[in-house]
CSV table of C-alpha atoms in Angstrom, one decimal:
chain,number,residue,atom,x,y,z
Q,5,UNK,CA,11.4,4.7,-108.0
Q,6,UNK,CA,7.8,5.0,-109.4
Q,7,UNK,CA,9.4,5.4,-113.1
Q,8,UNK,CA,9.7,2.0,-112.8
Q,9,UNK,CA,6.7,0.5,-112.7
Q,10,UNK,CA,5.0,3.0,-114.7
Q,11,UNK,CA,3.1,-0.1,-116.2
Q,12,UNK,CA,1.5,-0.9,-112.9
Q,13,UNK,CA,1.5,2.8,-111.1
Q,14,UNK,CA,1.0,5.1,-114.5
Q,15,UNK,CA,3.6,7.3,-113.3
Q,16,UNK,CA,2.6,9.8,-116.3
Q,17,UNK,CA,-0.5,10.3,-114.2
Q,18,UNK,CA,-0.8,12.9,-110.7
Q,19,UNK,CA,-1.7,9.9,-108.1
Q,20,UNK,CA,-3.0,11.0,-104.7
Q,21,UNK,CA,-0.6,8.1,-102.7
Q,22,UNK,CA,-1.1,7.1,-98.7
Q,23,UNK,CA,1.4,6.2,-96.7
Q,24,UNK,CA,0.8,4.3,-93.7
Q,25,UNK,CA,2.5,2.5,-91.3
Q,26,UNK,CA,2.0,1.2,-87.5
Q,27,UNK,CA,5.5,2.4,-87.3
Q,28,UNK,CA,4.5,5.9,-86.8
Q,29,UNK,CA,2.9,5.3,-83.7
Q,30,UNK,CA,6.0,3.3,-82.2
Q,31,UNK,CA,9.3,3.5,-83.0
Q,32,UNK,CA,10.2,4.5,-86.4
Q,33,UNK,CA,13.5,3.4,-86.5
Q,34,UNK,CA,14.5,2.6,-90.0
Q,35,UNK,CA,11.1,2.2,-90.7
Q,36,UNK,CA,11.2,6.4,-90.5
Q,37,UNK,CA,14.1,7.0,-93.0
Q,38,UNK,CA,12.4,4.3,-95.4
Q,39,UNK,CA,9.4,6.4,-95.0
Q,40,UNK,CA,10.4,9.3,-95.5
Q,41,UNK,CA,12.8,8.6,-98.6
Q,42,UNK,CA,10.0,7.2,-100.4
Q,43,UNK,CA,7.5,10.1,-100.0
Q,44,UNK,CA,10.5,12.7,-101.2
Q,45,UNK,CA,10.6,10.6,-104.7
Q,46,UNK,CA,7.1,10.3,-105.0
Q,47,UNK,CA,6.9,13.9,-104.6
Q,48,UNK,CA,10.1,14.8,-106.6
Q,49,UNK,CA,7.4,13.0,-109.6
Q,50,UNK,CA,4.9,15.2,-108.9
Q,51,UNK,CA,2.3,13.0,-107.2
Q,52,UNK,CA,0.4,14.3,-104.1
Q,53,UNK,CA,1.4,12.4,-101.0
Q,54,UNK,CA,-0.4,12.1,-97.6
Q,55,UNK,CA,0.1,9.9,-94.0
Q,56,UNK,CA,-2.6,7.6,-92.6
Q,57,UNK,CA,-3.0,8.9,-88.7
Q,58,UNK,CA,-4.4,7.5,-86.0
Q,59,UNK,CA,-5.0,11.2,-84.0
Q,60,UNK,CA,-8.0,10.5,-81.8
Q,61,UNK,CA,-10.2,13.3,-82.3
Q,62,UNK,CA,-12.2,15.2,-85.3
Q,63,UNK,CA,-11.2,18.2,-84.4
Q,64,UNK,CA,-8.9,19.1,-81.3
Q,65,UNK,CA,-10.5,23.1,-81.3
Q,66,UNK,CA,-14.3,24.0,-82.1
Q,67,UNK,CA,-13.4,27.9,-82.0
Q,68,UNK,CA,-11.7,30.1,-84.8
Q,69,UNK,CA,-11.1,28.0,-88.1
Q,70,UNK,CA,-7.5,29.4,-88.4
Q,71,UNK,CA,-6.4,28.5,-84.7
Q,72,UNK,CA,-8.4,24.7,-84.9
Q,73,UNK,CA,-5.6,24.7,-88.2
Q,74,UNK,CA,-2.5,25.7,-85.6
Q,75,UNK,CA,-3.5,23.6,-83.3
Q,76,UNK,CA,-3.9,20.4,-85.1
Q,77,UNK,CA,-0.8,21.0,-87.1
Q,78,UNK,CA,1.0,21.2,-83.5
Q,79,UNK,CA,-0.5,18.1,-82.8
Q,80,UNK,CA,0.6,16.7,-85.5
Q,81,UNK,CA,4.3,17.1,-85.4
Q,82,UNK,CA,4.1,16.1,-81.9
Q,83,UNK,CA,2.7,12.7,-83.6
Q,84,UNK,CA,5.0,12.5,-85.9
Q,85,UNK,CA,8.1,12.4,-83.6
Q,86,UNK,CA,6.3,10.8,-80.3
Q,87,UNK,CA,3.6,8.5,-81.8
Q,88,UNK,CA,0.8,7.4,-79.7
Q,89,UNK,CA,2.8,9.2,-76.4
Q,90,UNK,CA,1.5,12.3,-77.9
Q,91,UNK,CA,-2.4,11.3,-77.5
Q,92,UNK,CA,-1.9,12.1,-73.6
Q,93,UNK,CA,-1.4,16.1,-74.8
Q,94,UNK,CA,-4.6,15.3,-76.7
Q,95,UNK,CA,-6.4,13.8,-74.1
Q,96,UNK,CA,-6.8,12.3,-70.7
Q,97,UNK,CA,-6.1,9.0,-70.3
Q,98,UNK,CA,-4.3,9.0,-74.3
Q,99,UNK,CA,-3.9,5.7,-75.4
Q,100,UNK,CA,-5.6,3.7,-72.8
Q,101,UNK,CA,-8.1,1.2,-73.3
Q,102,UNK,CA,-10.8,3.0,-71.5
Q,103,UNK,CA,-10.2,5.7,-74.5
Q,104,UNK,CA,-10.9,3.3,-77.0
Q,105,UNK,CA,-13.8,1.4,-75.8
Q,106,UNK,CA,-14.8,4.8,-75.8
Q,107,UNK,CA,-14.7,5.9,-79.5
Q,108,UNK,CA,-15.7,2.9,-80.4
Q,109,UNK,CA,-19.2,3.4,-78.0
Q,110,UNK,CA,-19.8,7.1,-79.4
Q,111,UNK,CA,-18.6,6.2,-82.9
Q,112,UNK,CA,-15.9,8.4,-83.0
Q,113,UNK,CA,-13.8,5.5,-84.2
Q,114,UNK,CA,-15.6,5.8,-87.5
Q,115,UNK,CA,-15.0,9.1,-88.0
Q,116,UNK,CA,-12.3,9.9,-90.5
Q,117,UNK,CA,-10.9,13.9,-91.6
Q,118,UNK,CA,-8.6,15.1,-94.0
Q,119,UNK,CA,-6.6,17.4,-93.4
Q,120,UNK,CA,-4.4,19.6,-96.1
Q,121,UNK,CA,-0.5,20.5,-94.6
Q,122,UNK,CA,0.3,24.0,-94.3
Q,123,UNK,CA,3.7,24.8,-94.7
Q,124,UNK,CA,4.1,27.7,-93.3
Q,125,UNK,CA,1.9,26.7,-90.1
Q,126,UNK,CA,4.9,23.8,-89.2
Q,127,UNK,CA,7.9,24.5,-87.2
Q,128,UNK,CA,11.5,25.9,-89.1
Q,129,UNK,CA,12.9,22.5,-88.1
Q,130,UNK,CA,12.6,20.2,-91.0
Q,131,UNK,CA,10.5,16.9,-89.8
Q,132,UNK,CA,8.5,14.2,-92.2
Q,133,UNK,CA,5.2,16.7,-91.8
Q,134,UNK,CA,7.5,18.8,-94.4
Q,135,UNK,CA,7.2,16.3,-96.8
Q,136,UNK,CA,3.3,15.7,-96.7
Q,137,UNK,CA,0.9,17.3,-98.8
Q,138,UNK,CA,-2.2,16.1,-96.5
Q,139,UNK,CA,-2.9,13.8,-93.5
Q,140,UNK,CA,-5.9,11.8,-93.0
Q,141,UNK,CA,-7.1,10.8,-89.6
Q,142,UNK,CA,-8.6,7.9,-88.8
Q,143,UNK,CA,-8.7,7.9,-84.6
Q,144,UNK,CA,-7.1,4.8,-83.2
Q,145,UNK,CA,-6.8,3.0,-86.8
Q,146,UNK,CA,-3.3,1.7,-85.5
Q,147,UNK,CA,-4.5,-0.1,-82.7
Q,148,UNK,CA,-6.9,-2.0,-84.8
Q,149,UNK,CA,-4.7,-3.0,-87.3
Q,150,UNK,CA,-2.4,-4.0,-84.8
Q,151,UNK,CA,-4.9,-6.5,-83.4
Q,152,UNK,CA,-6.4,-7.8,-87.0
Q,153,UNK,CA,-9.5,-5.9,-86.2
Q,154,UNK,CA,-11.9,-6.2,-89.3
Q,155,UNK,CA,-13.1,-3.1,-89.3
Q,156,UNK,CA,-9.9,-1.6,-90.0
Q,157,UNK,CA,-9.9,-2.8,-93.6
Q,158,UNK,CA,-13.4,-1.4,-93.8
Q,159,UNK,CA,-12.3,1.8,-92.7
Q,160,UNK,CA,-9.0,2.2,-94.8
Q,161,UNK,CA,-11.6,1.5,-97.8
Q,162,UNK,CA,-13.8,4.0,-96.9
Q,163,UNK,CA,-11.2,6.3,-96.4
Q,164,UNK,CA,-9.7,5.4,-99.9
Q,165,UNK,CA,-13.0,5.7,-101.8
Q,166,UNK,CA,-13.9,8.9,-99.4
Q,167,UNK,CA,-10.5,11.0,-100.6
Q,168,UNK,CA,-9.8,9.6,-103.9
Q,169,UNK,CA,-6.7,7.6,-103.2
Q,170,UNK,CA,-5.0,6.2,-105.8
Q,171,UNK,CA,-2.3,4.1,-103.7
Q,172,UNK,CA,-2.1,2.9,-100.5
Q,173,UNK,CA,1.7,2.2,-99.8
Q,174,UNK,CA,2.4,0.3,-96.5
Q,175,UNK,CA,5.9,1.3,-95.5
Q,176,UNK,CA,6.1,-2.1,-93.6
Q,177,UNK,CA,4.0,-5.7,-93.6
Q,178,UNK,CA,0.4,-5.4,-92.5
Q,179,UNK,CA,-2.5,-7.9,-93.2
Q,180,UNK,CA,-4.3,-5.5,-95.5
Q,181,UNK,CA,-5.0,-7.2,-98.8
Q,182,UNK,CA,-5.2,-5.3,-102.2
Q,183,UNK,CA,-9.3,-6.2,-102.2
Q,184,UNK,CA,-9.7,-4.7,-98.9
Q,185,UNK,CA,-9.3,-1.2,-100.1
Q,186,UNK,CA,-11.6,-1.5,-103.4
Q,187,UNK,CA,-10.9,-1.8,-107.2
Q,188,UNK,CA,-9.7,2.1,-107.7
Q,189,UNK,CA,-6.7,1.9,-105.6
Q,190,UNK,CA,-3.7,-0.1,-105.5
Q,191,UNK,CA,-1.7,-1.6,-103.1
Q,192,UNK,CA,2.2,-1.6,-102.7
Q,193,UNK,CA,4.0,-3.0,-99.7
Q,194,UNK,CA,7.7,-2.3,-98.5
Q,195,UNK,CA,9.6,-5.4,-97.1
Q,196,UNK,CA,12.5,-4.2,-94.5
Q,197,UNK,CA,13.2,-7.8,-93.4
Q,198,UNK,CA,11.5,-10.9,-92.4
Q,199,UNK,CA,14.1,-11.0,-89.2
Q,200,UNK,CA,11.3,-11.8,-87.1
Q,201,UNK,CA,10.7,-15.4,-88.1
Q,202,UNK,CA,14.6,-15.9,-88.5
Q,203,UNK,CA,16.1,-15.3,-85.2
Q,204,UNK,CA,15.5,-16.4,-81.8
Q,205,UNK,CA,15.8,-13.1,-80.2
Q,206,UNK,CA,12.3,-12.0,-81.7
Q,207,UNK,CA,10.4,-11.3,-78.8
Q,208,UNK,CA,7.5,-14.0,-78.3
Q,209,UNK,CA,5.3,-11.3,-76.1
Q,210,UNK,CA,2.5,-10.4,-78.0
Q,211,UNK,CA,2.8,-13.2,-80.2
Q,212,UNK,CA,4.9,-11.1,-82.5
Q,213,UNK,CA,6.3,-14.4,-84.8
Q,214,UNK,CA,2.5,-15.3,-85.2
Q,215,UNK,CA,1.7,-12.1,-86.0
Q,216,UNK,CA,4.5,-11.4,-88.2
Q,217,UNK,CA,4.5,-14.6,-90.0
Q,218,UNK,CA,0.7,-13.3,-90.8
Q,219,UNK,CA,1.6,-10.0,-91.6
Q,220,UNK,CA,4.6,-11.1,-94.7
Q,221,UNK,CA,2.4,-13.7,-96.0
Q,222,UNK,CA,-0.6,-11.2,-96.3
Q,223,UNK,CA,1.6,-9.0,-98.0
Q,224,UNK,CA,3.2,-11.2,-100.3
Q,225,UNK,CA,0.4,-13.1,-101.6
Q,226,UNK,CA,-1.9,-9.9,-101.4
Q,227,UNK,CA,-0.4,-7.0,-102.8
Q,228,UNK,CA,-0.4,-5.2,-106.1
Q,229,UNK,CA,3.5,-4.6,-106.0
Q,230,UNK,CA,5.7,-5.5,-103.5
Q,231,UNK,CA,9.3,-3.6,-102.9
Q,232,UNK,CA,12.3,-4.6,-100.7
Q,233,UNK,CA,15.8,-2.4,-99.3
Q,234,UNK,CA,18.5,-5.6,-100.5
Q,235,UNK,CA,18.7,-8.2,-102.9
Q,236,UNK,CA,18.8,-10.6,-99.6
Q,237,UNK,CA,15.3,-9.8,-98.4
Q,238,UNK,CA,14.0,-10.2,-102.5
Q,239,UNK,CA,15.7,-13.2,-102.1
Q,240,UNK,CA,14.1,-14.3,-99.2
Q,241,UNK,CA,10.7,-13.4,-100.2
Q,242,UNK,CA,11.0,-15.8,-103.1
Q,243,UNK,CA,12.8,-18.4,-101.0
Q,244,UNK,CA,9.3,-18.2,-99.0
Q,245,UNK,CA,7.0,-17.9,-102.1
Q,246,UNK,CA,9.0,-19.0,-105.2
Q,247,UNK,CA,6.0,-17.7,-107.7
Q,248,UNK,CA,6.6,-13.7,-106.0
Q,249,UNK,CA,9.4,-11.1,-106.6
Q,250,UNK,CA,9.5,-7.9,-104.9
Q,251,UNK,CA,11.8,-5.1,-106.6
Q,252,UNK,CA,14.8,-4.2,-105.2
Q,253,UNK,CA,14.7,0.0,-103.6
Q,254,UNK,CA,17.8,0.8,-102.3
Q,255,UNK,CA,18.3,3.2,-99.0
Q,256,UNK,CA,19.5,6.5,-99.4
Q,257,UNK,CA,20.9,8.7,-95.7
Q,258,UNK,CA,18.1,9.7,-93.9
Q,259,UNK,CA,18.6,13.2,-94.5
Q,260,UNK,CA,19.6,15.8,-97.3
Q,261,UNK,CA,23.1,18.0,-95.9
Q,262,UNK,CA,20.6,20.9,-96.2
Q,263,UNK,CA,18.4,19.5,-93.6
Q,264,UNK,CA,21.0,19.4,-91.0
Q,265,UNK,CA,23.4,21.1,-88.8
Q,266,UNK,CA,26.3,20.3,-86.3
Q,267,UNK,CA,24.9,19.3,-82.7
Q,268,UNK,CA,26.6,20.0,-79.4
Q,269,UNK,CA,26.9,16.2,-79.2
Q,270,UNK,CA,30.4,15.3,-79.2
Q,271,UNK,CA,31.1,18.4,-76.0
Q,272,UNK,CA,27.9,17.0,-73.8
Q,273,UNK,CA,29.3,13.3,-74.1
Q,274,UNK,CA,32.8,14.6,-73.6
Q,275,UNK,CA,34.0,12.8,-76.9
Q,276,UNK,CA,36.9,14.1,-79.8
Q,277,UNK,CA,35.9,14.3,-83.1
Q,278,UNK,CA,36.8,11.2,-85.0
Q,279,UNK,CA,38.2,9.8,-81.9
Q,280,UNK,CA,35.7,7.0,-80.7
Q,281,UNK,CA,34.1,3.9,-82.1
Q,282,UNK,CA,30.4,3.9,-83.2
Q,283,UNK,CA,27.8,1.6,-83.5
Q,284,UNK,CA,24.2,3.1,-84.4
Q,285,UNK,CA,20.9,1.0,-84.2
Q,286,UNK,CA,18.1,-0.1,-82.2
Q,287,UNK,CA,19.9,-1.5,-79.5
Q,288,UNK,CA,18.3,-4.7,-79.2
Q,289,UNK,CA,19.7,-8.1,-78.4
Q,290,UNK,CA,19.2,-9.6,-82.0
Q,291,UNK,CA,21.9,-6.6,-83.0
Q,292,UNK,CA,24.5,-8.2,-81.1
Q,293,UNK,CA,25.2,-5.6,-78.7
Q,294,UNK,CA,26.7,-8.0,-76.3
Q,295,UNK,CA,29.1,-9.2,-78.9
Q,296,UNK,CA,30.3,-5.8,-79.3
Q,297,UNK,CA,30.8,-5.2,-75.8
Q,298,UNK,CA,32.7,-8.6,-75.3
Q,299,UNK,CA,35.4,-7.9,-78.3
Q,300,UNK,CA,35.7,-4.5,-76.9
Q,301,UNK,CA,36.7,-5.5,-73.9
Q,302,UNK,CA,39.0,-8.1,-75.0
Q,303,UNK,CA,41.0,-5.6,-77.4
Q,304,UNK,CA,40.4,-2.4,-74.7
Q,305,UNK,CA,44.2,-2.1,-74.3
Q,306,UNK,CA,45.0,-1.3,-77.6
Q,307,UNK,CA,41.6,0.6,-77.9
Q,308,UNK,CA,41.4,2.5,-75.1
Q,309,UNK,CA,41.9,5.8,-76.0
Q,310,UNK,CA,38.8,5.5,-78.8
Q,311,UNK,CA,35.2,4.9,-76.0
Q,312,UNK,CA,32.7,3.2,-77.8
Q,313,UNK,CA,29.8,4.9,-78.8
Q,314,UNK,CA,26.5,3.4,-78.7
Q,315,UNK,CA,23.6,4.9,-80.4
Q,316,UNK,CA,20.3,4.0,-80.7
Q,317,UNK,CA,16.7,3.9,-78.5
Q,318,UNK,CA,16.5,0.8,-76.1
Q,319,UNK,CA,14.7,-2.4,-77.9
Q,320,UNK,CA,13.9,-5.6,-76.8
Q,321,UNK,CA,16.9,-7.6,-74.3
Q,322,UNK,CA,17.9,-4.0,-73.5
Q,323,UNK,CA,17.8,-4.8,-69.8
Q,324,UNK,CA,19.9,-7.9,-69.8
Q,325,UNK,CA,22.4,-5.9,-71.6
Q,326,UNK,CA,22.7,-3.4,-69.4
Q,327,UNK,CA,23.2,-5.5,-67.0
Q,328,UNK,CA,25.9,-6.5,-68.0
Q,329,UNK,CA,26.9,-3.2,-68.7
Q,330,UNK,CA,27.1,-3.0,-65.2
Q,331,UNK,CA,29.0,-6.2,-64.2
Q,332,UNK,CA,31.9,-4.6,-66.5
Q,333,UNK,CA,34.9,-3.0,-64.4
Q,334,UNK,CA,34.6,0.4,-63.8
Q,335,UNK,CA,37.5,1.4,-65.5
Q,336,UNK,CA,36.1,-0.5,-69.4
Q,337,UNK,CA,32.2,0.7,-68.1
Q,338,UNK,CA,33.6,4.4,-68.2
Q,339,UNK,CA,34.8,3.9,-71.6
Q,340,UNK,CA,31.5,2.8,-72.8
Q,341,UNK,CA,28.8,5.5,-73.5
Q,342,UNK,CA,25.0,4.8,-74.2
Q,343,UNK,CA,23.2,8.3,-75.8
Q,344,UNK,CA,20.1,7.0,-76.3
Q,345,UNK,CA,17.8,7.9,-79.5
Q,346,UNK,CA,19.2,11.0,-80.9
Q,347,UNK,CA,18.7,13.5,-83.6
Q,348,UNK,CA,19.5,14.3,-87.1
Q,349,UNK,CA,21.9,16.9,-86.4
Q,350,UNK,CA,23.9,14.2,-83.3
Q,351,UNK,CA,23.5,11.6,-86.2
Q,352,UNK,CA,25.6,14.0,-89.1
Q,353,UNK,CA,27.6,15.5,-86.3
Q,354,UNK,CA,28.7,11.6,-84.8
Q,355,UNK,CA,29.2,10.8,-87.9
């Protein structure tokens, strides 16, 4: 995709690129696959690619240099695939606010490493630290982006003038602006959606349409380049902001064939190959879960021999769904089976 816009990005030139998202500390969701899809082409160009962490520590080992190594990059695929759930391995308390108040009294906060990716120190399992040439961490940088924190502009430009980063790519909205990380480096932003100030089933905890609503417009009016997955969402942008266009990326599968192998899925949920119906996403009430659940119940006699097959982690209006999950008879409840999050290899094997 960087061919492009070699006018903006000189593609013909080795860029050292960041990739950050708040994403990575929650759930990834598609968020992950976008991720990770864009790194592979920006490495398939031959530009060196690294992930903005929030790991809350300097260094997890003071001993032998080539353990401290083995034990961070342990630490960091642990990140990579629990977010900020991972900080309790790290350290007692993990992300709790105690923790923070904390780094930010000893200064820790504004402490920033990088940190080159050894291949051969990751697990055989392919995961997104495969794909990363470095990480840089920045401990609890998340958390103050989250909550609009000044200082976390000042430290993303420290850390891009510190490691000689070209472009900072946010792989979704934040309310970093193309000044805030100095004149060197550039600033593109990836548009999934702007669902959150369309629907009413946006959760309003948090103040997540406030907070949203901030978020697009920073990243609209305040970025060097701006990218979307559809034609819709470009279309929407410019709905918003008729003076911006964002270029159209496309979404590849999540995974290469290579990557991947058949799973024991389909015997552990007692389930025949191509012999079920599947719905696979976040299951959150904006999805229309209950929807689902309604027409399959109408249409169950003709359908019964195919259980439906829902796949995804729980998202917001997850409880009221399951309950009525529950109010459903026993004998159309049996037929319905929830997996949870799963893996790459249940994905291609479900599939």
């Amino acid at each position: 995709w960087l061919h492009r816009y070699s006018n903006l990005f000189c593609y013909n030139i080795v860029m050292r690129i960041l990739f950050l998202t708040v994403d990575v500390e929650y759930e990834m969701r598609g968020i992950g696959a976008i991720m990770k899809n864009l790194i592979k082409a920006a490495r398939a160009d031959g530009h060196e690619v690294g992930l903005l962490t929030g790991i809350p520590y300097e260094h997890a080992y003071e001993g032998s240099l080539e353990l401290r190594d083995r034990v961070e990059h342990v630490h960091l695929q642990h990140y990579l695939i629990e977010g900020k759930k991972s900080f309790r391995g790290i350290m007692p308390g993990g992300y709790r606010k105690r923790n923070i108040i904390k780094a930010m009294l000893t200064g820790l906060f504004l402490k920033h490493s990088f940190m080159a990716v050894r291949k051969e120190l990751l697990s055989g399992r392919k995961n997104l630290a495969h794909d990363l040439d470095f990480i840089i961490r920045s401990p609890f940088i998340y958390r103050f982006m989250v909550h609009n924190v000044r200082l976390s502009r000042y430290l993303i430009k420290r850390i891009c003038q510190a490691y000689n980063i070209d472009l900072v790519l946010a792989v979704s909205p934040t309310r970093l602006r193309s000044r805030d990380i100095g004149s060197q480096t550039k600033l593109a932003t990836f548009i999934h959606d702007i669902m959150p100030v369309e629907i009413i089933e946006t959760p309003v905890e948090g103040d997540t349409p406030v907070r949203f609503a901030s978020e697009i417009e920073t990243a609209i009016k305040h970025s060097d380049l701006l990218l979307a997955n559809s034609k819709d969402t470009a279309k929407k942008i410019s709905d918003l902001f008729p003076e911006t266009k964002a270029s159209v990326v496309y979404g590849v599968a999540s995974s290469a064939p290579s990557e991947i192998t058949e799973s024991a899925i389909l015997e552990m949920k007692d389930l025949k190959k191509d012999s079920y119906l599947l719905f696979a996403s976040m299951v959150e009430k904006r999805k229309n879960v209950e929807g689902l659940i309604d027409a399959y119940m109408i249409a169950f006699e003709q359908l019964k021999d195919l259980p439906l097959v829902i796949v995804g982690a729980p998202g917001y209006g997850f409880e009221q769904l399951k309950v009525k999950y529950k109010a459903l008879p026993a004998h159309i409840r049996k037929h319905i089976i929830f997996t949870g999050f799963i893996s790459e290899d249940d994905k291609f094997t479900l599939f």
